[in-house]
């Protein structure tokens, strides 16, 4: 193989990796009623995912969150919101577009596997540290939701 071909293959693989993100460890939310099956959560950037560590992210930058899910409910709309789960109350991440239909297929159809993708802006105002993030995708009925948690480390 020529050096140019090797470089081209490496560049393509790097691009594919960046687009897909890293598969991260996640947990279901407490009190999850089984209204949704979360198949996979991907975060880009997250070089720490293979070691099961929180994704290191820089304030002032963006991170792409993608989740493959199968809802056990139907809905014409989808409300999406990320929260910092601090143990007392879930604090919503501000300046987030909560119209989930902009980044997944609507209407939501029960039993159809879908992908939700969101480009999360990480404000410079966020303090540094390790944070559990809770992400909810909620249908028209508040009981109809997909919810998962993962950890990030803001730098």
Short mmCIF file of C-alpha atoms in Angstrom, two decimals:
data_model
loop_
_atom_site.label_atom_id
_atom_site.label_comp_id
_atom_site.label_asym_id
_atom_site.label_seq_id
_atom_site.Cartn_x
_atom_site.Cartn_y
_atom_site.Cartn_z
CA UNK A 1 0.00 0.00 0.00
CA UNK A 2 1.22 3.44 -0.79
CA UNK A 3 1.65 6.01 1.95
CA UNK A 4 -1.08 8.17 0.40
CA UNK A 5 -3.59 5.30 0.57
CA UNK A 6 -2.70 4.59 4.20
CA UNK A 7 -3.17 8.27 5.06
CA UNK A 8 -6.51 8.34 3.23
CA UNK A 9 -7.78 5.24 5.06
CA UNK A 10 -6.66 6.69 8.41
CA UNK A 11 -8.39 10.01 7.65
CA UNK A 12 -11.64 8.26 6.73
CA UNK A 13 -11.58 6.13 9.89
CA UNK A 14 -10.90 9.21 12.01
CA UNK A 15 -13.82 11.05 10.39
CA UNK A 16 -16.17 8.10 10.93
CA UNK A 17 -15.12 7.88 14.58
CA UNK A 18 -15.76 11.60 15.09
CA UNK A 19 -19.21 11.42 13.50
CA UNK A 20 -20.35 8.37 15.42
CA UNK A 21 -18.97 9.33 18.82
CA UNK A 22 -17.92 6.92 21.53
CA UNK A 23 -20.34 4.50 23.15
CA UNK A 24 -20.57 5.46 26.81
CA UNK A 25 -21.76 3.66 29.92
CA UNK A 26 -25.18 4.83 31.03
CA UNK A 27 -27.83 3.99 33.61
CA UNK A 28 -31.60 4.10 33.48
CA UNK A 29 -33.17 6.83 35.56
CA UNK A 30 -34.60 6.00 38.98
CA UNK A 31 -38.29 5.22 38.78
CA UNK A 32 -38.10 4.38 35.08
CA UNK A 33 -41.48 2.86 34.24
CA UNK A 34 -40.21 0.79 31.30
CA UNK A 35 -41.76 3.13 28.73
CA UNK A 36 -38.58 3.12 26.66
CA UNK A 37 -35.69 0.87 25.75
CA UNK A 38 -32.37 2.72 25.53
CA UNK A 39 -30.06 0.72 23.26
CA UNK A 40 -26.96 2.88 23.13
CA UNK A 41 -25.67 6.32 24.11
CA UNK A 42 -22.81 7.92 22.16
CA UNK A 43 -20.90 11.06 23.09
CA UNK A 44 -18.41 13.02 21.00
CA UNK A 45 -15.90 13.88 22.29
CA UNK A 46 -15.38 11.06 24.76
CA UNK A 47 -11.97 9.42 24.46
CA UNK A 48 -12.50 8.12 28.02
CA UNK A 49 -15.44 5.87 27.10
CA UNK A 50 -13.43 2.65 26.56
CA UNK A 51 -12.20 2.88 30.18
CA UNK A 52 -15.71 3.61 31.50
CA UNK A 53 -14.63 7.04 32.79
CA UNK A 54 -16.66 10.28 32.58
CA UNK A 55 -16.35 12.08 29.25
CA UNK A 56 -13.92 15.01 29.50
CA UNK A 57 -15.43 18.10 27.95
CA UNK A 58 -14.23 21.67 27.66
CA UNK A 59 -16.37 24.58 28.76
CA UNK A 60 -17.09 26.94 25.88
CA UNK A 61 -17.17 24.03 23.41
CA UNK A 62 -19.88 21.65 22.21
CA UNK A 63 -20.47 17.94 22.65
CA UNK A 64 -22.71 15.75 20.53
CA UNK A 65 -25.01 13.35 22.37
CA UNK A 66 -26.75 10.60 20.38
CA UNK A 67 -29.07 7.94 21.77
CA UNK A 68 -30.69 4.98 20.03
CA UNK A 69 -34.03 4.21 21.67
CA UNK A 70 -37.30 2.37 21.14
CA UNK A 71 -40.26 4.13 22.79
CA UNK A 72 -43.17 2.11 24.15
CA UNK A 73 -45.46 5.08 23.53
CA UNK A 74 -46.65 7.22 20.63
CA UNK A 75 -46.59 11.01 20.61
CA UNK A 76 -46.92 13.83 18.09
CA UNK A 77 -44.29 15.87 19.93
CA UNK A 78 -41.17 15.25 22.00
CA UNK A 79 -39.80 17.45 24.79
CA UNK A 80 -36.08 16.95 25.44
CA UNK A 81 -34.08 18.26 28.38
CA UNK A 82 -30.74 17.57 30.04
CA UNK A 83 -30.31 18.05 33.79
CA UNK A 84 -27.54 18.09 36.34
CA UNK A 85 -28.59 15.45 38.84
CA UNK A 86 -27.26 16.76 42.16
CA UNK A 87 -29.09 14.46 44.58
CA UNK A 88 -31.61 17.03 45.81
CA UNK A 89 -33.25 18.37 42.68
CA UNK A 90 -32.59 18.03 38.96
CA UNK A 91 -31.27 21.35 37.65
CA UNK A 92 -32.02 21.87 33.94
CA UNK A 93 -29.21 22.91 31.63
CA UNK A 94 -30.27 26.32 30.36
CA UNK A 95 -30.21 27.57 26.78
CA UNK A 96 -31.16 24.12 25.47
CA UNK A 97 -33.59 23.74 22.57
CA UNK A 98 -36.22 21.45 24.08
CA UNK A 99 -38.03 20.60 20.82
CA UNK A 100 -36.89 17.00 20.41
CA UNK A 101 -38.65 16.75 17.04
CA UNK A 102 -35.87 18.92 15.57
CA UNK A 103 -33.36 16.11 16.13
CA UNK A 104 -35.40 12.91 15.88
CA UNK A 105 -38.32 11.70 13.77
CA UNK A 106 -41.78 12.84 14.85
CA UNK A 107 -44.41 11.74 15.38
CA UNK A 108 -42.95 9.22 17.81
CA UNK A 109 -44.26 5.74 16.98
CA UNK A 110 -44.51 3.03 19.62
CA UNK A 111 -42.07 0.18 18.98
CA UNK A 112 -40.04 1.98 16.28
CA UNK A 113 -36.31 2.26 16.95
CA UNK A 114 -35.12 5.85 16.54
CA UNK A 115 -32.05 8.00 17.07
CA UNK A 116 -32.04 11.34 18.90
CA UNK A 117 -28.97 13.54 18.38
CA UNK A 118 -28.24 16.84 20.11
CA UNK A 119 -25.35 19.29 19.91
CA UNK A 120 -24.94 20.43 23.52
CA UNK A 121 -23.26 23.81 24.07
CA UNK A 122 -21.16 23.78 27.25
CA UNK A 123 -21.25 27.24 28.76
CA UNK A 124 -18.07 28.77 30.15
CA UNK A 125 -20.20 29.66 33.19
CA UNK A 126 -20.52 25.98 34.16
CA UNK A 127 -18.13 25.13 37.01
CA UNK A 128 -15.43 22.52 36.47
CA UNK A 129 -15.89 19.08 37.98
CA UNK A 130 -17.50 15.69 37.45
CA UNK A 131 -21.27 15.77 36.99
CA UNK A 132 -24.00 13.17 36.56
CA UNK A 133 -26.18 14.23 33.62
CA UNK A 134 -29.78 13.06 33.33
CA UNK A 135 -31.42 13.25 29.91
CA UNK A 136 -35.18 12.99 29.44
CA UNK A 137 -37.15 12.64 26.21
CA UNK A 138 -40.81 13.16 27.11
CA UNK A 139 -43.93 12.65 24.98
CA UNK A 140 -47.19 14.58 25.22
CA UNK A 141 -48.07 12.59 28.35
CA UNK A 142 -45.52 13.26 31.14
CA UNK A 143 -45.49 9.54 32.01
CA UNK A 144 -44.29 8.70 28.49
CA UNK A 145 -40.56 9.23 28.59
CA UNK A 146 -37.13 7.87 27.84
CA UNK A 147 -34.58 8.70 30.51
CA UNK A 148 -30.90 7.87 30.92
CA UNK A 149 -27.91 9.09 32.94
CA UNK A 150 -24.18 9.34 32.25
CA UNK A 151 -21.24 11.27 33.71
CA UNK A 152 -19.19 14.10 32.27
CA UNK A 153 -16.11 15.92 33.50
CA UNK A 154 -16.03 19.63 32.68
CA UNK A 155 -12.62 21.23 32.31
#
